[in-house]
Amino acid sequence: MTLRPETLHPHDPDEPLATPADHPRVPRRELSWRRAARAYILIMATTDFLVTFAVVTSLCVREYGLVDAVELGVLAAAGLVATTALYHGYRRQHAVIGPEELRSILPVAGVLAVVSLVLQGLGILDVPHALVLEALVLTAVLTTLTRLLQRTVARRLRAEGRLTRRTLLVGPLPSLRPVFDALDDARCHGLTIVGVCAPEGPGEPPGTVLGSYDAVPRLVSELAVEAVIVSADAMDATELRRLGWCLRNEPVELLVLPPLSDVLPRRLHLEPLAGTPLLSVAVAESRAQRLAKAVVDRTVGTVLLLLALPVILGAGAAVRLTSRGPAFFAQTRIGMQGRPFTIYKLRSMYLDAEERLAELRERNEGNGMLFKIREDPRVTPVGRTLRRFSIDELPQLWNVVRGDMSLVGPRPALPSEVAEYHPDMAQRLQVKPGLTGLWQVSGRSNLSAERSVRLDLRYADNWSVAMDLRILLRTARAVIRGDGAY
């Protein structure tokens, strides 16, 4: 099929428009993100102005009096907002999900620092350097906090189905799977799928596909679509270009889904080649990243181990006093590059747990990789409490300090599991296993085997220290809630 501008025209007079009964439709007055994006940016800019004004005015009022302090506050606030706009800190495409609205704060502060130094050198501005530095630091910190708060509120609204973009997917259904998987993983992305346009042909599930590729412009207009996501294999460059021409007069974003999955945006960047963009993918982490992760693991692991030591000793005493056997449980696991090591946990089961395993296999509620039962009779009463709050795993901090494990990483696998790995799954062994990981904060025992492996591979491909810190924060929340722990 060849897409032509005349067949892709959004208002083909020979083709009747679908009625509301044919396709789900939301009145335009209820289209949230198209209007809310302007309000979101306006609130951000207004908050930046007010925060900067308040900081500068409060710092300068004692030195220069109220009138001069207000003038300096207005000038500084206007300068910050204008500079942020120049650095694309208020772009709608980056709102809520993009890191640019946070990253723009540091370069903006740097520019303002240079401008203030120039003005001081010219004798136009008579403000002490220490006062300028204090104002910049306070403004940067408070602006970051207010933006984080605004993003949190917006993401919560998106999780409730508000502030979302009505989205049309274009391409073969198998190629669109990453989009649907992303929708399952989180709802803060702000996409509401209103339909799919797939290639003409039999075999498509009934009720799923609204039309072929030719119908895209018409559906964009009828369904008030705000974003069109096209898979890379849906059409060639010429057809995609023609589709863009046909959507030019529609208030819609055209997004292309590359043939990549589980690759974080920070690993990607575009390189120009005579007008043709090349997508560069970082395939390995740097030495600096590996060193930073090792330093964080050893440092934070040691601090956490010292803090957890009273809890570990108290829990160990409770285990010894309430059931026969040692307080600690040791087991061989496979670490980075396939090296075996001994993992340590507080014992949460009776001593005959392994012998009773065969009779309980039919009751397995795990995901195929792990044997789990919500009411496992082999778990001691104290062990249930230890598992509920993951206290039984605290001794693994010693493995982190020793270097066998990381604070964050794939689940430490048993030798029997590793023996059955196919080549893709073996990539989990390219990083150290973790005390926690994406599998921990995404459902723990509630995950399917396929999704558990996929999360481990996603982490192995995309890890960073910043990502580790976010996972640690989410882990604390998951442990407190007891999500998937049994």
XYZ file of C-alpha atoms in Angstrom:
486
model
C 0.000 0.000 0.000
C 1.335 3.450 -0.912
C 0.242 6.445 1.118
C -0.560 9.471 -0.995
C -1.439 12.957 0.243
C -4.834 12.772 -1.424
C -5.705 9.490 0.299
C -4.458 10.783 3.650
C -6.332 14.067 3.567
C -8.073 14.571 6.916
C -11.276 15.760 5.318
C -11.941 13.490 2.346
C -15.313 14.645 1.028
C -16.057 11.237 -0.500
C -15.675 9.423 2.815
C -18.356 9.960 5.468
C -17.244 10.824 8.954
C -17.810 8.249 11.656
C -20.512 8.921 14.174
C -20.034 8.923 17.961
C -21.593 5.480 17.995
C -18.859 4.168 15.715
C -15.903 5.279 17.835
C -15.479 6.509 21.422
C -15.368 10.254 21.469
C -14.791 12.824 24.193
C -16.193 16.352 23.798
C -13.473 18.846 23.054
C -14.227 20.805 26.207
C -13.167 17.702 28.177
C -9.837 17.304 26.395
C -7.603 17.700 29.383
C -3.968 17.815 28.345
C -4.332 20.115 25.341
C -5.651 22.838 27.627
C -3.984 21.717 30.842
C -0.509 21.871 29.268
C -0.792 25.642 28.908
C -1.983 25.937 32.492
C 0.820 23.632 33.677
C 3.493 25.766 31.976
C 1.882 28.991 33.190
C 1.813 27.708 36.775
C 5.458 26.663 36.507
C 6.569 30.043 35.145
C 4.480 31.912 37.714
C 5.885 29.802 40.546
C 9.444 30.388 39.293
C 8.790 34.126 39.233
C 7.263 34.221 42.709
C 9.950 32.019 44.274
C 12.767 34.108 42.781
C 11.047 37.355 43.737
C 10.498 36.179 47.323
C 14.092 34.954 47.737
C 15.782 38.050 46.304
C 13.469 40.486 48.054
C 13.845 38.836 51.460
C 17.655 38.721 51.148
C 18.021 42.314 49.931
C 15.439 44.132 52.042
C 17.797 44.695 54.984
C 20.653 45.901 52.790
C 18.777 48.195 50.410
C 15.338 48.859 51.851
C 11.951 47.632 50.691
C 11.637 49.627 47.450
C 15.063 48.714 46.059
C 14.672 45.118 47.230
C 11.357 44.824 45.366
C 12.944 46.248 42.205
C 15.822 43.775 42.427
C 13.351 40.957 43.074
C 11.275 41.801 40.009
C 14.351 42.110 37.772
C 15.825 38.823 39.042
C 12.505 36.973 38.688
C 11.902 38.303 35.188
C 15.472 37.408 34.221
C 15.107 33.856 35.517
C 11.815 33.255 33.701
C 13.175 34.718 30.446
C 16.397 32.685 30.648
C 14.496 29.492 31.464
C 12.318 30.038 28.402
C 15.438 30.459 26.245
C 16.768 27.145 27.598
C 13.479 25.385 26.696
C 12.533 24.902 30.335
C 8.879 25.681 29.565
C 8.327 23.459 26.542
C 5.073 21.515 26.578
C 6.794 18.381 25.217
C 8.937 18.195 28.356
C 6.152 18.860 30.848
C 5.489 16.262 33.573
C 7.509 13.412 32.017
C 10.630 15.031 30.584
C 13.712 15.699 32.740
C 14.480 18.905 30.843
C 12.178 21.011 33.008
C 14.417 20.087 35.966
C 17.732 20.019 34.101
C 17.234 23.575 32.861
C 17.526 24.979 36.386
C 21.309 24.555 36.727
C 22.326 26.135 33.396
C 19.875 28.977 34.016
C 21.448 29.608 37.423
C 24.884 29.576 35.797
C 23.831 32.097 33.157
C 22.347 34.395 35.789
C 25.541 34.137 37.846
C 27.641 35.197 34.835
C 25.242 38.050 34.015
C 25.365 39.332 37.586
C 29.176 39.280 37.536
C 29.219 41.248 34.272
C 26.770 43.812 35.629
C 28.837 44.166 38.777
C 31.979 44.651 36.702
C 30.266 47.389 34.691
C 29.094 49.096 37.855
C 25.418 48.646 36.995
C 24.711 46.236 39.847
C 26.039 46.838 43.348
C 25.280 43.602 45.192
C 27.863 41.589 47.171
C 29.011 38.353 45.537
C 28.060 36.349 48.635
C 24.503 37.675 48.466
C 24.215 36.809 44.757
C 25.489 33.286 45.404
C 23.092 32.790 48.313
C 20.168 34.003 46.221
C 21.059 31.692 43.316
C 21.450 28.611 45.517
C 18.201 29.231 47.402
C 16.326 29.965 44.185
C 17.644 26.820 42.472
C 16.750 24.609 45.452
C 13.282 26.064 45.999
C 12.488 26.106 42.276
C 13.461 22.436 42.000
C 11.278 21.536 44.982
C 8.254 23.403 43.653
C 8.617 21.791 40.230
C 8.922 18.345 41.793
C 5.764 19.042 43.782
C 3.951 20.182 40.648
C 5.095 17.083 38.747
C 3.962 14.837 41.608
C 0.490 16.354 41.593
C 0.255 16.111 37.807
C 1.401 12.477 37.770
C -1.126 11.595 40.442
C -3.867 13.173 38.346
C -2.646 11.206 35.337
C -2.786 7.990 37.348
C -6.455 8.834 37.904
C -6.996 9.169 34.160
C -6.792 12.963 33.959
C -4.315 15.269 32.181
C -3.819 12.613 29.507
C -3.264 12.845 25.753
C -5.742 11.040 23.511
C -3.446 8.802 21.481
C -3.808 6.874 18.239
C -1.417 3.966 17.614
C -0.351 3.150 14.063
C 1.371 -0.077 13.042
C 1.189 -3.866 13.270
C -0.070 -4.915 16.696
C 3.071 -6.937 17.591
C 5.225 -3.844 16.968
C 3.046 -1.792 19.311
C 3.527 -4.155 22.218
C 6.149 -1.941 23.963
C 3.560 0.831 24.171
C 0.986 -1.439 25.782
C 3.632 -2.826 28.149
C 4.553 0.717 29.154
C 0.894 1.448 29.815
C 0.781 -1.568 32.123
C 3.939 -0.520 33.968
C 2.856 3.037 34.798
C 0.120 5.531 34.017
C 2.056 8.741 34.670
C 3.083 8.909 30.997
C -0.248 10.563 30.224
C -1.391 8.497 27.230
C -4.951 7.324 26.721
C -5.204 4.960 23.755
C -8.355 5.716 21.754
C -7.655 3.319 18.916
C -5.242 1.484 16.627
C -4.689 1.731 12.892
C -3.149 -1.456 11.524
C -2.177 -2.621 8.025
C -4.951 -3.945 5.862
C -5.370 -7.691 5.988
C -7.034 -10.533 7.884
C -6.156 -11.740 11.329
C -6.589 -8.562 13.353
C -8.649 -8.936 16.550
C -12.181 -7.594 16.030
C -12.960 -4.330 17.785
C -9.298 -3.445 18.239
C -8.451 -1.843 14.898
C -10.358 1.269 13.837
C -8.994 1.359 10.312
C -6.007 1.108 8.033
C -3.183 3.619 7.737
C -5.229 5.692 5.272
C -7.736 6.439 8.038
C -5.225 8.085 10.390
C -5.865 11.758 9.499
C -9.630 11.273 9.520
C -9.541 9.557 12.920
C -7.278 12.262 14.317
C -9.917 14.833 13.458
C -12.941 12.753 14.507
C -11.546 11.510 17.808
C -9.758 14.758 18.757
C -6.458 12.861 18.921
C -3.538 14.742 20.494
C -0.721 12.259 19.778
C -0.111 9.754 16.985
C 2.453 7.024 17.670
C 3.736 5.271 14.555
C 5.835 2.114 14.805
C 9.043 2.147 12.780
C 7.912 -0.755 10.569
C 4.495 0.723 9.823
C 5.571 2.777 6.821
C 8.676 3.906 5.007
C 10.255 7.358 5.233
C 8.293 8.758 2.308
C 4.945 7.570 3.672
C 5.758 8.906 7.134
C 6.658 12.256 5.602
C 3.375 12.375 3.731
C 1.488 11.517 6.903
C 3.194 14.470 8.584
C 2.040 16.740 5.759
C -1.546 15.582 6.207
C -1.439 16.221 9.966
C 0.161 19.643 9.615
C -3.069 21.540 10.277
C -4.108 19.362 13.213
C -3.071 20.167 16.817
C -1.373 16.778 17.169
C 2.068 15.396 17.965
C 3.600 12.814 15.630
C 5.778 10.317 17.509
C 7.788 7.477 15.976
C 8.284 4.279 17.962
C 11.810 2.983 17.160
C 12.522 -0.762 16.933
C 13.981 -0.681 20.451
C 12.533 -1.850 23.741
C 13.614 -1.351 27.335
C 16.149 1.329 26.363
C 16.044 4.449 28.516
C 16.165 7.803 26.689
C 19.440 8.785 28.374
C 21.191 6.053 26.333
C 19.972 7.563 23.081
C 20.921 10.630 21.097
C 20.593 11.718 17.494
C 23.566 12.192 15.208
C 23.071 14.049 11.916
C 24.273 12.490 8.689
C 23.713 14.838 5.760
C 20.125 15.532 6.825
C 19.441 11.947 7.877
C 19.212 11.378 11.648
C 21.096 8.440 13.111
C 19.964 7.066 16.457
C 23.014 6.386 18.611
C 22.594 3.834 21.421
C 25.066 3.593 24.308
C 25.754 -0.136 24.748
C 27.975 -0.129 27.857
C 28.376 1.893 31.016
C 31.505 3.940 31.645
C 34.245 3.206 34.182
C 33.139 6.262 36.139
C 29.622 4.819 36.426
C 30.922 1.449 37.644
C 33.214 3.142 40.171
C 30.422 5.380 41.431
C 28.113 2.384 41.887
C 30.810 0.473 43.809
C 31.474 3.445 46.087
C 27.774 3.961 46.785
C 27.253 0.244 47.447
C 30.120 -0.053 49.910
C 29.474 3.271 51.655
C 25.700 3.154 51.925
C 25.771 -0.614 52.556
C 28.114 -0.172 55.522
C 25.985 2.606 57.014
C 22.780 0.606 56.569
C 24.387 -2.517 58.050
C 25.448 -0.612 61.169
C 21.976 0.894 61.518
C 20.286 -2.469 60.941
C 22.567 -4.429 63.275
C 20.348 -4.042 66.374
C 17.319 -5.143 64.337
C 19.215 -8.133 62.905
C 20.432 -9.234 66.343
C 16.980 -8.794 67.887
C 15.290 -10.679 65.071
C 17.948 -13.420 65.243
C 17.269 -13.851 68.965
C 13.529 -14.104 68.268
C 14.163 -16.797 65.629
C 16.329 -18.845 68.018
C 13.865 -18.572 70.909
C 10.751 -19.517 68.923
C 11.930 -22.404 66.741
C 14.614 -25.060 66.699
C 17.681 -24.358 64.557
C 20.173 -21.577 63.750
C 19.147 -17.935 63.478
C 20.742 -17.472 60.060
C 20.228 -19.273 56.779
C 23.058 -19.601 54.230
C 22.598 -20.583 50.597
C 24.693 -20.613 47.422
C 23.661 -18.110 44.764
C 25.186 -17.042 41.450
C 26.648 -13.565 41.204
C 28.173 -11.341 38.546
C 29.843 -13.171 35.629
C 28.506 -16.484 36.984
C 30.608 -16.483 40.172
C 28.982 -18.392 43.075
C 28.771 -16.834 46.520
C 27.042 -17.529 49.832
C 24.013 -15.423 50.613
C 22.892 -14.826 54.215
C 19.341 -14.403 55.474
C 17.515 -14.687 58.769
C 15.853 -18.092 58.925
C 12.107 -17.735 58.415
C 11.203 -21.435 57.956
C 11.290 -24.607 60.000
C 14.326 -26.859 59.561
C 12.391 -29.475 57.568
C 11.292 -26.941 54.907
C 13.199 -28.603 52.067
C 11.854 -32.073 52.936
C 8.258 -30.764 52.860
C 8.699 -28.955 49.549
C 7.653 -31.902 47.359
C 4.256 -32.275 49.021
C 3.497 -28.563 48.539
C 4.525 -28.090 44.901
C 0.979 -28.403 43.602
C -0.012 -25.380 45.704
C 2.668 -23.164 44.166
C 1.449 -19.580 43.693
C 4.784 -18.299 42.380
C 5.613 -17.273 38.849
C 7.362 -20.478 37.742
C 10.806 -19.206 38.707
C 10.059 -19.021 42.420
C 8.121 -21.357 44.689
C 5.740 -19.253 46.769
C 2.622 -19.930 48.842
C 0.773 -17.136 50.601
C 0.043 -19.344 53.611
C 3.171 -21.511 53.509
C 2.981 -23.946 56.471
C 6.795 -24.164 56.508
C 7.130 -20.518 57.566
C 7.397 -19.915 61.296
C 5.166 -17.317 63.037
C 8.186 -15.076 63.545
C 9.237 -15.730 59.962
C 5.943 -14.328 58.666
C 6.652 -11.016 60.352
C 10.235 -11.011 59.116
C 9.073 -11.626 55.539
C 6.251 -9.098 55.776
C 8.762 -6.278 56.336
C 11.717 -7.928 54.512
C 13.680 -8.062 57.777
C 14.851 -11.573 56.864
C 16.875 -10.054 53.989
C 18.794 -7.515 56.087
C 21.828 -9.829 56.603
C 22.412 -9.542 52.844
C 23.828 -6.096 53.603
C 26.951 -8.022 54.597
C 27.049 -9.445 51.062
C 26.832 -5.878 49.753
C 29.724 -4.727 51.963
C 31.788 -7.750 50.869
C 31.160 -6.936 47.216
C 29.210 -10.097 46.362
C 26.022 -8.090 45.826
C 24.877 -4.573 45.075
C 22.206 -2.569 46.852
C 20.243 -2.635 43.586
C 20.361 -5.290 40.897
C 18.671 -8.424 39.526
C 17.386 -11.038 41.964
C 20.244 -13.349 43.071
C 19.609 -16.600 41.223
C 20.047 -20.191 42.331
C 22.563 -22.405 40.489
C 19.688 -24.603 39.264
C 18.023 -21.562 37.695
C 21.202 -20.365 35.999
C 21.754 -23.821 34.507
C 18.498 -23.388 32.551
C 19.187 -19.829 31.349
C 18.964 -19.149 27.638
C 21.458 -16.601 26.225
C 19.179 -13.593 26.780
C 18.515 -14.451 30.419
C 22.253 -14.890 30.995
C 22.646 -11.131 30.502
C 21.298 -10.760 34.046
C 24.736 -11.935 35.182
C 26.475 -8.918 33.643
C 25.728 -6.922 36.808
C 25.847 -7.840 40.473
C 22.642 -9.228 41.979
C 20.870 -6.803 44.251
C 19.316 -6.593 47.654
C 16.458 -4.923 45.812
C 15.693 -4.143 42.184
C 13.033 -3.374 39.613
C 11.476 -6.760 40.391
C 11.142 -5.678 44.040
C 9.382 -2.379 43.386
C 7.185 -3.705 40.569
C 5.285 -6.395 42.429
C 7.825 -8.823 43.922
C 6.118 -12.236 44.175
C 3.113 -11.020 42.168
C 5.107 -10.768 38.920
C 4.966 -13.321 36.129
C 8.174 -15.165 35.262
C 8.393 -13.400 31.883
C 8.011 -9.957 33.400
C 10.495 -10.704 36.191
C 13.155 -11.637 33.632
C 12.303 -8.639 31.495
C 12.666 -6.253 34.438
C 16.034 -7.775 35.349
C 17.244 -7.397 31.753
C 15.943 -3.830 31.620
C 17.942 -3.003 34.720
C 21.087 -4.745 33.441
C 20.916 -2.692 30.239
C 20.005 0.689 31.720
C 21.304 0.938 35.290
C 22.736 4.135 36.708
C 23.428 5.477 40.196
C 20.474 7.855 39.902
C 18.261 4.926 38.897
C 19.543 2.949 41.911
C 18.611 5.774 44.275
C 15.085 5.959 42.846
C 14.665 2.189 43.228
C 15.869 2.351 46.841
C 13.260 5.001 47.621
C 10.530 2.957 45.941
C 11.728 -0.152 47.795
C 11.221 1.535 51.155
C 7.653 2.303 50.154
C 7.031 -1.236 48.870
C 8.434 -2.790 52.064
C 6.270 -0.595 54.274
C 3.191 -1.556 52.263
C 4.233 -5.194 52.063
C 3.513 -5.297 48.318
C 3.934 -8.853 47.007
C 5.665 -10.053 50.201
C 4.715 -13.501 51.519
